[in-house]
Amino acid sequence: MKHGKIQKHGKVIEVKNLKKFYGRFEALKGINIELYKGEIFGFLGPNGAGKTTTLEILEGLRRPSEGEMWFLGEKIHGDVPPKIKEKIGVVLQETRFLDHLKVKEVLELFASFFKNSLGVKNVLRTVKLEEKENTYSENLSGGQKQRLAIAVSIINDPEIIFLDEPTAGLDPQSRESIWNLIEELKSYGKTIFLTTHYMEEAQRLCDRVAIIDHGQIIELGTPAELISKYGGKSEVDFECSPTPTTVALNALGENLIISGDHFRIMTQNLTKTLEALVLWSKKFDISLTNVFLIEPNLEDVFLKLTGRGLRD
Amino acid sequence: MKETWNFFKVHLLSDLRNKRSIFWVVIFPILLFTILVLTFSNLGVKGSINFKIILINDSQKANGPNFSRELVNAFRSLSFPNKDAIFTLTMMKKKDTNAAFEKVIYSEADAVLIIPKDFNSAIARSILFSKLGISAPLVPIKVFYVPNRASSNLAESAIEGTIGQINSYLTARFGYTLKAIKVKSKTFGSIMESPSYTNFVAPGIMVIAAFMTGLLLVAPKIAMMRRYAVMKKYASTPVNPYSFFLGFTASRLFIMIIQYIGLALFSTFVLGAVIRAFSWQAFLYYLFSCAVYAAIGFVVGFIASGPTSVGAVSSLINLPLEFLAGIYFPLYNLPWYINIFVYINPLWYSTNALRQFLGVAMSTTPMWMNILVPGIWLIASIAFSSVRQNLEKE
Ligand SMILES: Nc1ncnc2c1ncn2[C@@H]1O[C@H](COP(=O)(O)OP(=O)(O)OP(=O)(O)O)[C@@H](O)[C@H]1O
Ligand SMILES: [Mg+2]
């Protein structure tokens, strides 16, 4: 996990009191966020939370009803100007390109929109699609399509990259390769704003996460901070052979929960508990089997904060 | 400029590589054209000696015998379904004279016979004069026909022969004769060197080709781009949205121009049509029509809720527009509620105008209307599309 300390220099994006009404429905109820140079900032929230709405306002695709925003220290009045659009890269939630266009033609088209271009070959190498440059975009696999979308978003060597649910609907292997790609982009110093409703994704990639629900940010911090604040206890599950004596069981302390052959220990400090458990097994000459470690995650944080699961 | 050119290029490329669009845009119009010509151009010349004539009785009742009715009856007795009929007679009203002419032009009938307004009184006068021993002027009836089409020419002779017989009967009974005036009117002679169904249908096929491109290469693409946020993706870049619309539309017009040239060559060199394909007026008017149909394509693309419903919306407007445009057959005698659709149908005006500019036939609607009505469609479509486009940005 990369929860490296972010140096809070270089505010890349600042948003204050952002509101959005669709008719009378208030989709965003005053969003405040700051993004710092080189970080991966995540929006974690369920369907309809307002993730896409926020992102698309920042991308200049929707107009905010209220609020202020700054890009690279510059205040935006009205529409996001082309000068800013030169410096951002966008992967929309649903991306498709023209049918019957080759991968490299799609990239050439988008490259022509910007003053700055990294070059089609370079970008294809970054996203590992070199061999597919002559394939029609509609014939790519799901994961490849998403890599093409990312390639298109970085063709102008942007400072900020917006990724709206970059791995939604992908198989674990493709997801892993997209994650690696996003980490690679971060290593080039890009600032990345991504939305997701996969907690693994937020936990793995994000330096800071904002938990958003019903158009409001309900908590913001590094994944580790959030988990230690709201995640509750870790858990060690195991079975023993032979069956431990009562004396042995008592030695494990009062946090032990027994259900039949299964034993469970709830703990705030997983490392310490594991050490103690190993010593205990040696002392009583018991071998541990089927040991599972269950750590609290952002899902638990969300559950705690809203009383609902992320995918309810 | 560079971006416009790029949009032009990719959209053209993506369609030229699509076998389905190639079929509908290139193969289908040629196929339709060929089938129509093979099916209908022979209808007029079946090799029988039965002539299709249209009789328009414009005469008014006068004192004395109703000579015009006698004349009509004489033709009736020589017509189908009577035995040994030499004519198939269709009675039409004076107000449909133009439609009658069109039928002759387009080989659906062989000749038109018109009994003039003052026919009865003129004959009564002649009879009176001849009784008084004064030589009276001959009473005219008009025969319209196409001199250089065999069936029409023969029909004219047959009518003349029939009038000859009627004359001898009249002479025996009343002592006077009718005169058949042969009219090779302007509409018949000068415009069409060799009128044929191929010529008639060629301009309409060009209009259909452009219309199909609007429906098949504009509408679904717009719907697809809306559905899959392609335009949104463009909007997230600094590219000017107008360069997209310009480049995209130009690529459609380019395809339509290719269709025009292809169909002009095909109809001239393969089907032997005689049209002034490279008249600049025809070409300019065609370009104007293309703009209209591209704009209508945009509207369909914006109305449809998604790429799949485009097909439904397209065929909903395609069928009536195409069949109420007088492309395959001249339109006449339609009930008023159908006529409304004809009069608002841009395809009808386009076809009419193009027929005139291609030297096939005079437009049945005035030229200013041929520009005005499709022009209204054009402006309304552009307005609708841009409003919808702006609404979607919210
Ligand atoms: N164009 C629109 N008109 C009306 N309501 C809208 C519009 N776009 C979004 N909404 C509403 O605003 C709310 C937020 O939508 P948004 O797309 O931002 O959610 P999201 O967090 O991206 O959800 P998901 O995870 O499903 O992508 C939803 O309730 C949605 O129904
Ligand atoms: Mg979304």
XYZ file of C-alpha atoms and ligand atoms in Angstrom:
738
model
C 0.000 0.000 0.000
C 1.280 3.421 -0.884
C 0.134 5.814 1.713
C 3.279 7.880 1.496
C 3.122 11.256 3.094
C 1.948 13.794 0.551
C 3.798 17.003 0.565
C 1.084 19.594 0.691
C 2.789 21.902 -1.734
C 1.302 22.755 -5.109
C -2.447 22.776 -4.858
C -3.508 21.500 -8.273
C -7.243 21.688 -7.811
C -9.309 23.427 -5.220
C -13.078 23.239 -5.027
C -15.208 25.176 -2.601
C -18.843 24.645 -1.796
C -19.644 22.982 -5.109
C -23.372 22.430 -5.624
C -25.305 20.937 -8.478
C -29.029 20.846 -8.973
C -30.763 18.704 -11.570
C -34.063 20.476 -11.635
C -35.013 20.461 -7.968
C -32.876 17.467 -7.124
C -29.693 18.446 -5.317
C -27.046 16.030 -6.588
C -24.115 17.821 -4.931
C -24.634 19.513 -1.614
C -21.518 21.591 -1.200
C -18.354 19.687 -2.015
C -15.001 20.968 -0.715
C -11.833 19.298 -1.932
C -8.198 20.043 -2.575
C -5.867 17.980 -4.744
C -2.105 18.194 -4.352
C 0.490 17.660 -6.989
C 1.443 14.048 -7.551
C -1.208 12.438 -5.400
C -3.905 9.964 -6.240
C -7.107 11.285 -4.796
C -10.098 8.999 -4.680
C -13.825 9.443 -4.495
C -15.333 6.357 -2.948
C -19.074 6.118 -2.927
C -22.106 4.081 -3.971
C -24.185 4.496 -7.142
C -25.691 7.933 -7.497
C -23.468 9.482 -4.844
C -22.420 12.314 -7.175
C -18.973 11.087 -8.220
C -19.453 11.501 -11.953
C -21.232 14.804 -11.470
C -18.290 16.236 -9.543
C -15.741 14.934 -11.998
C -17.616 16.184 -15.032
C -17.962 19.628 -13.544
C -14.206 19.728 -13.082
C -13.729 18.468 -16.628
C -15.841 21.315 -17.938
C -18.615 18.998 -19.151
C -21.348 20.172 -16.786
C -21.996 23.535 -15.264
C -21.980 23.858 -11.490
C -25.040 25.456 -9.900
C -22.945 27.065 -7.225
C -19.390 27.059 -5.924
C -15.891 28.039 -6.870
C -12.982 26.158 -8.382
C -9.331 26.769 -8.980
C -7.049 24.911 -11.362
C -3.309 25.315 -10.775
C -3.981 28.364 -8.691
C -6.170 29.998 -11.285
C -9.819 30.682 -10.601
C -12.293 29.420 -13.160
C -14.988 31.838 -14.224
C -17.749 30.193 -16.231
C -16.652 27.387 -18.562
C -13.360 25.611 -18.093
C -11.121 27.358 -20.654
C -9.219 25.516 -23.426
C -5.965 26.548 -21.743
C -6.881 24.328 -18.765
C -8.242 21.567 -20.981
C -4.785 21.360 -22.558
C -3.485 20.241 -19.180
C -6.068 17.660 -18.184
C -6.715 14.121 -19.298
C -10.139 12.543 -19.040
C -11.405 8.980 -18.917
C -15.185 9.092 -18.851
C -17.270 6.519 -17.060
C -18.383 5.058 -20.349
C -15.986 5.323 -23.227
C -16.311 4.192 -26.774
C -14.632 5.462 -29.878
C -15.758 5.552 -33.474
C -16.241 2.115 -34.992
C -13.908 0.983 -37.756
C -11.101 3.197 -36.579
C -7.751 1.693 -35.745
C -6.287 2.228 -32.309
C -3.541 4.444 -33.669
C -6.036 6.495 -35.700
C -8.095 7.160 -32.594
C -4.971 8.379 -30.846
C -3.859 10.477 -33.820
C -7.261 12.154 -33.868
C -7.102 13.072 -30.196
C -3.448 14.079 -30.441
C -4.467 16.645 -33.048
C -6.741 18.393 -30.545
C -3.869 19.431 -28.294
C -0.866 21.661 -28.676
C 1.214 19.139 -26.793
C 1.458 15.487 -27.777
C 3.480 12.655 -26.325
C 3.294 10.822 -29.630
C 1.128 7.846 -30.463
C 3.957 5.304 -30.238
C 5.034 6.420 -26.773
C 1.568 6.370 -25.366
C 0.848 2.933 -26.825
C 4.026 1.677 -25.180
C 2.967 3.086 -21.824
C -0.397 1.338 -21.903
C 1.097 -1.791 -23.513
C -1.041 -1.741 -26.621
C 1.776 -1.534 -29.182
C 0.690 -4.748 -30.849
C -2.855 -3.518 -31.192
C -2.140 -0.270 -32.998
C -3.803 -1.536 -36.193
C -6.789 -3.176 -34.504
C -10.190 -1.522 -34.767
C -11.065 -0.070 -31.400
C -14.356 -1.991 -31.197
C -12.470 -5.286 -31.480
C -10.384 -4.725 -28.349
C -11.155 -6.648 -25.164
C -12.721 -4.818 -22.244
C -9.435 -4.307 -20.471
C -7.723 -3.225 -23.680
C -10.508 -0.752 -24.405
C -9.977 0.784 -21.008
C -6.238 0.962 -21.612
C -6.950 2.725 -24.899
C -9.182 5.185 -23.048
C -6.321 5.865 -20.661
C -3.907 6.196 -23.586
C -6.209 8.808 -25.110
C -6.367 10.647 -21.805
C -2.595 10.939 -21.508
C -1.780 11.763 -25.127
C -1.417 15.456 -24.245
C 0.911 14.728 -21.312
C -1.617 16.189 -18.860
C -0.816 17.366 -15.368
C -4.109 16.129 -14.006
C -5.865 12.920 -15.002
C -9.505 12.240 -14.195
C -10.493 8.580 -14.135
C -14.181 7.819 -13.634
C -14.439 4.224 -12.401
C -11.456 3.048 -14.424
C -11.887 -0.645 -13.622
C -15.657 -1.019 -13.438
C -16.754 -4.290 -14.945
C -13.258 -5.653 -15.577
C -11.938 -9.081 -14.636
C -9.350 -9.251 -11.809
C -6.427 -9.620 -14.189
C -7.349 -6.577 -16.288
C -8.059 -4.660 -13.118
C -4.588 -5.462 -11.838
C -3.004 -4.236 -15.069
C -4.980 -0.978 -14.945
C -3.924 -0.492 -11.343
C -0.290 -0.955 -12.312
C -0.753 1.537 -15.109
C -2.279 4.112 -12.771
C 0.619 3.648 -10.357
C 3.017 4.139 -13.226
C 1.293 7.405 -14.138
C 1.616 8.549 -10.566
C 5.335 7.768 -10.707
C 5.587 10.255 -13.606
C 4.334 12.936 -11.245
C 0.768 13.130 -12.529
C -2.006 14.172 -10.213
C -4.832 11.671 -10.454
C -8.455 12.064 -9.406
C -10.300 8.773 -9.592
C -13.715 7.602 -8.585
C -14.569 4.085 -7.655
C -16.961 2.001 -5.708
C -14.437 -0.738 -5.163
C -12.895 -0.344 -1.783
C -9.909 -2.537 -2.751
C -9.165 -0.067 -5.493
C -9.324 2.956 -3.235
C -7.246 1.194 -0.628
C -4.620 0.030 -3.082
C -4.223 3.200 -5.131
C -5.299 6.269 -3.264
C -3.150 8.527 -1.161
C -6.279 10.155 0.137
C -9.874 9.100 -0.112
C -13.054 11.098 0.212
C -16.093 9.060 1.093
C -19.058 10.527 -0.682
C -22.708 9.708 -0.268
C -25.856 11.562 -1.331
C -23.828 14.444 -2.755
C -21.824 15.040 0.391
C -18.323 14.187 1.514
C -18.803 12.409 4.789
C -15.170 11.714 5.578
C -11.786 12.410 4.067
C -8.310 11.102 4.858
C -5.700 8.507 3.978
C -7.112 4.982 3.826
C -5.070 4.059 6.921
C -6.439 7.000 8.873
C -9.995 6.208 7.946
C -9.642 2.554 8.783
C -8.054 3.111 12.139
C -10.678 5.721 12.932
C -13.767 3.810 11.836
C -12.659 0.332 10.850
C -12.991 -1.330 14.224
C -11.122 -4.475 15.165
C -9.135 -6.978 13.167
C -9.874 -10.631 13.486
C -7.922 -13.880 13.526
C -9.839 -17.042 12.702
C -8.326 -20.489 13.203
C -8.859 -24.138 14.080
C -6.761 -26.311 16.366
C -5.618 -29.881 16.614
C -5.823 -31.491 18.976
C -8.710 -29.732 20.646
C -7.223 -27.413 23.289
C -7.909 -27.961 26.943
C -9.888 -25.486 28.993
C -6.694 -24.366 30.645
C -5.187 -23.644 27.261
C -8.275 -21.775 26.120
C -8.366 -19.641 29.192
C -4.800 -18.631 28.470
C -5.979 -16.951 25.256
C -7.849 -14.279 27.156
C -11.340 -12.901 27.090
C -11.347 -11.769 23.430
C -11.760 -15.337 22.255
C -15.017 -16.363 20.627
C -15.629 -20.063 20.257
C -18.103 -21.542 17.828
C -17.759 -25.300 17.608
C -14.334 -26.149 16.175
C -13.726 -22.522 15.130
C -11.983 -19.934 17.175
C -11.966 -16.214 16.626
C -10.023 -13.448 18.325
C -11.000 -9.779 17.878
C -8.110 -7.355 18.267
C -6.976 -3.769 17.800
C -3.398 -4.883 17.272
C -3.151 -7.732 14.849
C 0.650 -8.159 14.991
C 0.711 -8.494 18.729
C -2.160 -10.942 18.763
C -0.505 -13.111 16.115
C 2.761 -13.203 18.038
C 0.914 -14.238 21.177
C -1.026 -16.900 19.311
C 2.121 -18.484 17.909
C 3.739 -18.563 21.354
C 0.571 -20.080 22.771
C 0.496 -22.879 20.190
C 4.094 -23.776 20.987
C 3.511 -23.701 24.693
C 0.498 -26.037 24.608
C 1.842 -28.052 21.644
C -1.178 -27.345 19.522
C -0.966 -26.942 15.765
C -2.994 -24.138 14.198
C -4.933 -24.887 11.012
C -7.064 -22.818 8.653
C -5.755 -19.533 9.934
C -7.480 -16.484 8.415
C -6.656 -12.855 9.079
C -9.476 -10.384 8.578
C -8.459 -6.737 8.599
C -10.967 -3.891 8.596
C -11.217 -2.098 5.253
C -12.877 0.915 3.708
C -16.029 -1.103 3.225
C -16.312 -1.289 7.019
C -15.601 2.426 7.213
C -18.427 3.127 4.828
C -20.735 0.758 6.681
C -19.927 2.470 9.919
C -20.459 5.932 8.483
C -23.679 5.317 6.594
C -25.129 2.139 7.978
C -25.132 0.715 4.425
C -22.763 -1.337 2.305
C -21.032 0.257 -0.686
C -22.919 -1.807 -3.168
C -26.352 -1.818 -1.577
C -8.858 23.760 -39.742
C -6.541 20.836 -39.089
C -9.055 19.426 -36.621
C -11.921 19.842 -39.083
C -9.917 17.971 -41.670
C -9.147 15.222 -39.155
C -12.819 14.839 -38.277
C -13.631 14.717 -41.979
C -11.012 12.043 -42.518
C -11.872 9.725 -39.631
C -15.590 9.838 -40.231
C -15.158 9.131 -43.909
C -12.709 6.343 -43.161
C -14.912 4.734 -40.565
C -17.802 4.573 -43.045
C -15.833 3.461 -46.043
C -14.623 0.519 -43.967
C -18.125 -0.396 -42.924
C -19.590 -2.908 -45.350
C -23.116 -2.237 -44.166
C -23.010 1.453 -44.852
C -21.408 0.791 -48.220
C -24.304 -1.475 -49.080
C -27.023 0.985 -48.155
C -25.318 4.020 -49.556
C -23.784 2.672 -52.747
C -25.234 -0.687 -53.703
C -28.819 -0.205 -52.596
C -29.671 2.893 -54.686
C -28.206 1.256 -57.786
C -30.074 -1.944 -57.070
C -33.333 -0.123 -56.466
C -32.858 1.901 -59.616
C -32.168 -1.160 -61.741
C -35.079 -3.109 -60.340
C -37.488 -0.225 -60.868
C -36.363 0.292 -64.437
C -36.494 -3.391 -65.284
C -39.933 -3.717 -63.739
C -41.738 -0.638 -64.899
C -40.194 0.699 -68.062
C -41.790 -1.997 -70.197
C -45.300 -1.500 -68.922
C -46.260 0.965 -71.644
C -45.247 -1.206 -74.598
C -46.761 -4.596 -74.119
C -46.945 -5.196 -77.854
C -50.736 -5.163 -77.792
C -52.702 -2.804 -79.953
C -54.626 -1.512 -77.028
C -53.896 2.128 -76.324
C -54.317 3.766 -73.005
C -55.948 7.094 -73.530
C -57.176 9.672 -71.136
C -60.272 11.615 -71.982
C -60.962 14.960 -70.406
C -64.434 16.227 -71.110
C -64.441 19.925 -70.358
C -67.483 20.736 -72.473
C -70.497 22.540 -71.118
C -74.059 21.683 -71.827
C -75.638 23.724 -74.589
C -79.058 23.841 -76.206
C -79.691 21.011 -78.579
C -78.066 17.599 -78.738
C -75.265 16.740 -76.324
C -72.555 16.099 -78.904
C -69.787 15.742 -76.401
C -71.592 12.844 -74.774
C -71.968 11.216 -78.161
C -68.246 11.572 -78.687
C -67.441 10.114 -75.292
C -69.826 7.236 -75.952
C -68.199 6.589 -79.278
C -64.813 6.235 -77.564
C -66.356 4.169 -74.806
C -67.771 1.701 -77.274
C -64.304 1.215 -78.690
C -62.755 0.745 -75.282
C -62.071 -2.019 -72.845
C -63.984 -4.088 -71.660
C -65.891 -4.122 -74.957
C -64.935 -6.734 -77.483
C -62.134 -5.808 -79.862
C -61.435 -2.718 -77.855
C -58.610 -0.621 -79.224
C -58.523 1.736 -76.250
C -58.344 1.566 -72.512
C -60.172 4.688 -71.564
C -59.614 6.714 -68.418
C -61.844 9.684 -67.756
C -60.204 12.513 -65.899
C -61.272 15.948 -64.720
C -60.112 19.182 -66.214
C -58.246 20.109 -63.045
C -56.145 16.975 -63.382
C -54.932 17.882 -66.834
C -51.344 18.159 -65.675
C -51.472 14.782 -64.032
C -52.862 13.379 -67.257
C -49.964 14.888 -69.178
C -47.519 13.416 -66.726
C -49.004 10.000 -67.246
C -48.417 10.345 -70.942
C -44.911 11.620 -70.415
C -44.045 8.768 -68.157
C -45.518 6.102 -70.395
C -48.422 5.307 -68.184
C -50.828 6.462 -70.859
C -50.394 6.939 -74.578
C -52.393 10.061 -75.292
C -54.718 12.630 -73.816
C -57.876 13.728 -75.523
C -59.491 16.985 -74.501
C -62.986 18.041 -75.455
C -62.934 21.818 -75.077
C -65.350 23.936 -73.107
C -67.382 25.355 -76.023
C -67.554 22.063 -77.894
C -71.334 21.623 -77.813
C -72.190 25.191 -78.685
C -69.548 25.248 -81.442
C -71.051 22.157 -83.051
C -74.549 23.553 -82.728
C -73.283 26.704 -84.434
C -71.612 24.704 -87.221
C -74.768 22.742 -87.824
C -76.753 25.938 -88.023
C -74.219 27.493 -90.419
C -74.155 24.438 -92.651
C -77.947 24.419 -92.768
C -77.763 28.026 -93.889
C -75.228 27.008 -96.524
C -72.389 28.934 -94.939
C -69.101 27.078 -94.511
C -68.481 26.843 -90.795
C -65.055 26.576 -89.071
C -64.133 23.067 -87.963
C -64.707 22.325 -84.315
C -61.413 21.343 -82.631
C -60.695 18.658 -80.115
C -57.183 18.376 -78.753
C -54.952 15.315 -78.747
C -51.762 15.379 -76.706
C -49.188 12.735 -77.424
C -45.481 12.081 -77.567
C -44.441 11.955 -81.206
C -41.273 9.946 -80.781
C -42.683 7.157 -78.705
C -44.136 4.441 -80.839
C -47.090 3.560 -78.665
C -48.062 7.198 -78.280
C -47.705 7.886 -81.955
C -49.837 4.894 -82.831
C -52.421 5.934 -80.264
C -52.647 9.324 -81.918
C -53.275 7.686 -85.313
C -55.879 5.441 -83.765
C -57.652 8.448 -82.285
C -57.496 10.232 -85.617
C -58.936 7.172 -87.309
C -61.709 7.005 -84.769
C -62.544 10.666 -85.241
C -62.565 10.067 -88.985
C -65.232 7.408 -88.475
C -67.181 9.660 -86.175
C -66.932 12.397 -88.793
C -68.387 10.253 -91.527
C -71.238 9.386 -89.215
C -71.762 13.037 -88.343
C -71.559 14.066 -91.986
C -74.154 11.531 -92.938
C -76.424 12.718 -90.158
C -75.804 16.408 -89.799
C -73.551 17.324 -92.660
C -70.505 18.625 -90.847
C -67.155 17.369 -89.585
C -64.920 17.589 -86.514
C -61.324 18.521 -86.646
C -58.772 16.733 -84.548
C -55.994 19.058 -83.599
C -52.791 17.326 -82.845
C -50.887 19.090 -80.168
C -47.322 18.307 -79.494
C -47.186 20.596 -76.564
C -44.054 22.065 -75.067
C -44.217 19.729 -72.154
C -44.197 16.813 -74.504
C -41.716 17.633 -77.157
C -38.841 19.794 -76.159
C -38.056 18.643 -72.680
C -37.799 15.002 -73.277
C -35.875 13.716 -76.207
C -36.833 10.161 -75.415
C -39.045 10.078 -72.403
C -38.713 6.905 -70.479
C -39.191 5.599 -67.028
C -35.435 5.541 -66.534
C -35.239 9.288 -67.002
C -38.285 9.809 -64.882
C -36.994 7.851 -61.943
C -33.302 8.886 -62.034
C -33.649 12.219 -60.181
C -35.720 10.578 -57.445
C -33.105 7.878 -56.948
C -30.491 10.553 -56.424
C -32.718 12.208 -53.862
C -33.290 8.873 -52.118
C -29.564 8.192 -52.076
C -28.871 11.488 -50.329
C -31.798 10.920 -47.988
C -30.531 7.436 -47.080
C -27.132 8.861 -46.289
C -28.802 11.342 -43.965
C -30.753 8.594 -42.250
C -28.059 5.931 -42.178
C -24.789 7.771 -41.946
C -25.837 10.764 -39.892
C -28.621 9.704 -37.532
C -27.170 6.461 -36.098
C -23.761 8.034 -35.727
C -25.146 10.984 -33.809
C -27.189 8.659 -31.617
C -24.171 6.424 -31.063
C -21.962 9.379 -30.202
C -24.554 10.645 -27.747
C -25.102 7.254 -26.167
C -21.420 6.495 -25.746
C -20.396 9.988 -24.776
C -18.105 10.411 -27.769
C -19.060 14.066 -28.107
C -18.574 14.479 -24.393
C -15.104 13.077 -24.781
C -14.405 15.618 -27.534
C -15.790 18.335 -25.282
C -13.279 17.450 -22.576
C -10.479 18.448 -24.952
C -9.695 21.956 -26.184
C -11.074 21.110 -29.636
C -13.692 23.498 -30.967
C -17.046 21.673 -31.190
C -17.815 23.394 -34.481
C -14.848 21.730 -36.107
C -16.457 18.402 -35.297
C -19.805 19.394 -36.825
C -18.088 20.903 -39.822
C -15.770 17.974 -40.468
C -18.454 15.387 -39.836
C -21.038 17.117 -42.031
C -18.506 17.720 -44.789
C -17.669 14.025 -44.823
C -21.379 13.221 -45.260
C -21.727 15.732 -48.087
C -18.669 14.234 -49.709
C -20.315 10.810 -49.674
C -23.504 12.294 -51.132
C -21.567 13.922 -53.954
C -19.952 10.589 -54.754
C -23.455 9.102 -54.845
C -24.602 11.765 -57.271
C -21.695 11.213 -59.617
C -22.022 7.442 -59.369
C -25.749 7.441 -60.055
C -25.399 9.938 -62.884
C -22.790 7.760 -64.581
C -24.717 4.576 -63.894
C -28.006 5.900 -65.205
C -26.401 7.403 -68.287
C -24.005 4.680 -69.318
C -25.640 1.556 -67.984
C -29.350 2.280 -68.071
C -29.157 4.642 -71.021
C -31.001 7.507 -69.387
C -30.897 10.885 -71.043
C -30.385 13.423 -68.276
C -28.344 16.595 -68.047
C -26.358 15.125 -65.202
C -23.673 17.726 -65.127
C -25.790 20.822 -65.208
C -24.460 23.077 -62.480
C -27.986 24.038 -61.439
C -28.841 20.401 -60.844
C -25.636 19.951 -58.892
C -26.148 23.041 -56.744
C -29.713 22.085 -56.015
C -28.563 18.581 -55.141
C -26.016 19.995 -52.698
C -28.759 22.054 -51.113
C -30.896 18.913 -50.742
C -27.948 17.082 -49.216
C -27.665 19.758 -46.556
C -31.385 19.328 -45.857
C -31.125 15.542 -45.493
C -27.977 15.705 -43.402
C -29.791 18.124 -41.075
C -32.808 15.807 -40.885
C -30.367 13.016 -40.022
C -29.121 15.120 -37.122
C -32.691 15.570 -35.907
C -33.382 11.832 -36.023
C -30.114 11.221 -34.197
C -31.187 13.621 -31.490
C -34.793 12.392 -31.264
C -33.865 8.731 -30.933
C -33.276 7.611 -27.382
C -30.360 5.453 -28.452
C -28.643 3.794 -31.402
C -31.162 0.972 -31.478
C -34.211 3.179 -31.703
C -32.718 5.127 -34.594
C -33.730 2.351 -36.957
C -37.330 2.570 -35.821
C -37.533 6.343 -36.058
C -35.818 6.252 -39.451
C -38.197 3.791 -41.032
C -41.112 5.665 -39.515
C -40.236 8.762 -41.498
C -38.518 7.009 -44.372
C -41.521 5.109 -45.716
C -44.090 7.911 -46.012
C -41.562 10.469 -47.209
C -40.224 8.181 -49.873
C -43.570 7.011 -51.173
C -45.269 10.377 -51.048
C -42.582 12.070 -53.078
C -43.692 11.010 -56.541
C -40.360 9.308 -57.020
C -41.604 6.044 -58.438
C -44.881 7.226 -59.948
C -46.470 10.594 -60.538
C -48.872 11.483 -57.754
C -52.429 12.480 -58.513
C -55.932 12.027 -57.203
C -54.742 11.642 -53.637
C -57.206 12.424 -50.862
C -56.541 15.745 -49.147
C -55.263 14.230 -45.927
C -52.563 12.391 -47.849
C -51.867 15.457 -49.933
C -50.931 17.342 -46.785
C -48.006 14.979 -46.374
C -47.052 15.396 -49.987
C -47.034 19.162 -49.675
C -44.773 19.164 -46.631
C -42.533 16.418 -47.975
C -39.087 17.802 -48.814
C -38.371 14.783 -50.981
C -41.229 15.712 -53.261
C -39.843 19.175 -53.885
C -36.304 17.905 -54.272
C -37.420 15.350 -56.815
C -39.511 17.857 -58.730
C -36.751 20.413 -58.866
C -34.092 17.914 -59.775
C -36.277 16.544 -62.583
C -36.408 19.986 -64.065
C -32.724 20.778 -63.593
C -31.751 17.389 -64.994
C -33.913 18.123 -68.022
C -36.360 15.294 -67.433
C -39.596 17.202 -66.940
C -40.869 20.549 -65.799
C -41.248 20.705 -62.067
C -44.870 20.245 -61.068
C -44.285 22.666 -58.183
C -42.964 26.198 -58.601
C -39.210 26.484 -58.190
C -39.443 28.953 -55.310
C -41.402 26.360 -53.353
C -38.808 23.748 -54.204
C -36.352 25.918 -52.359
C -38.623 27.307 -49.672
C -40.100 24.110 -48.247
C -36.866 22.101 -47.991
C -35.231 25.333 -46.798
C -37.686 25.483 -43.904
C -36.847 21.879 -43.084
C -33.173 22.745 -43.146
C -33.460 25.715 -40.833
C -35.875 23.989 -38.467
C -33.634 20.927 -38.294
C -30.523 22.944 -37.569
C -32.365 24.910 -34.906
C -33.755 21.767 -33.288
C -30.395 20.000 -33.288
C -28.486 22.881 -31.801
C -31.075 23.382 -29.076
C -30.933 19.684 -28.222
C -27.156 19.720 -28.310
C -27.030 22.620 -25.853
C -29.651 21.086 -23.588
C -27.635 17.920 -23.238
C -24.698 19.883 -21.931
C -26.922 21.192 -19.112
N -28.365 14.673 -16.236
C -28.964 14.391 -15.071
N -30.237 14.771 -14.839
C -30.842 14.485 -13.679
N -30.275 13.817 -12.685
C -28.997 13.408 -12.843
C -28.275 13.672 -14.042
N -27.049 13.159 -13.931
C -26.992 12.598 -12.709
N -28.159 12.752 -12.058
C -28.459 12.290 -10.681
O -27.489 12.827 -9.822
C -27.082 11.870 -8.881
C -25.581 11.688 -8.960
O -25.257 11.075 -10.179
P -23.771 10.701 -10.591
O -23.791 10.205 -11.966
O -22.880 11.832 -10.279
O -23.488 9.505 -9.582
P -22.218 8.569 -9.454
O -21.715 8.736 -8.083
O -21.273 8.820 -10.555
O -22.868 7.142 -9.562
P -22.327 5.803 -10.303
O -21.454 5.103 -9.331
O -23.563 5.038 -10.541
O -21.619 6.226 -11.540
C -27.862 10.608 -9.179
O -28.939 10.527 -8.288
C -28.334 10.782 -10.582
O -29.570 10.165 -10.771
Mg -20.573 7.747 -12.072
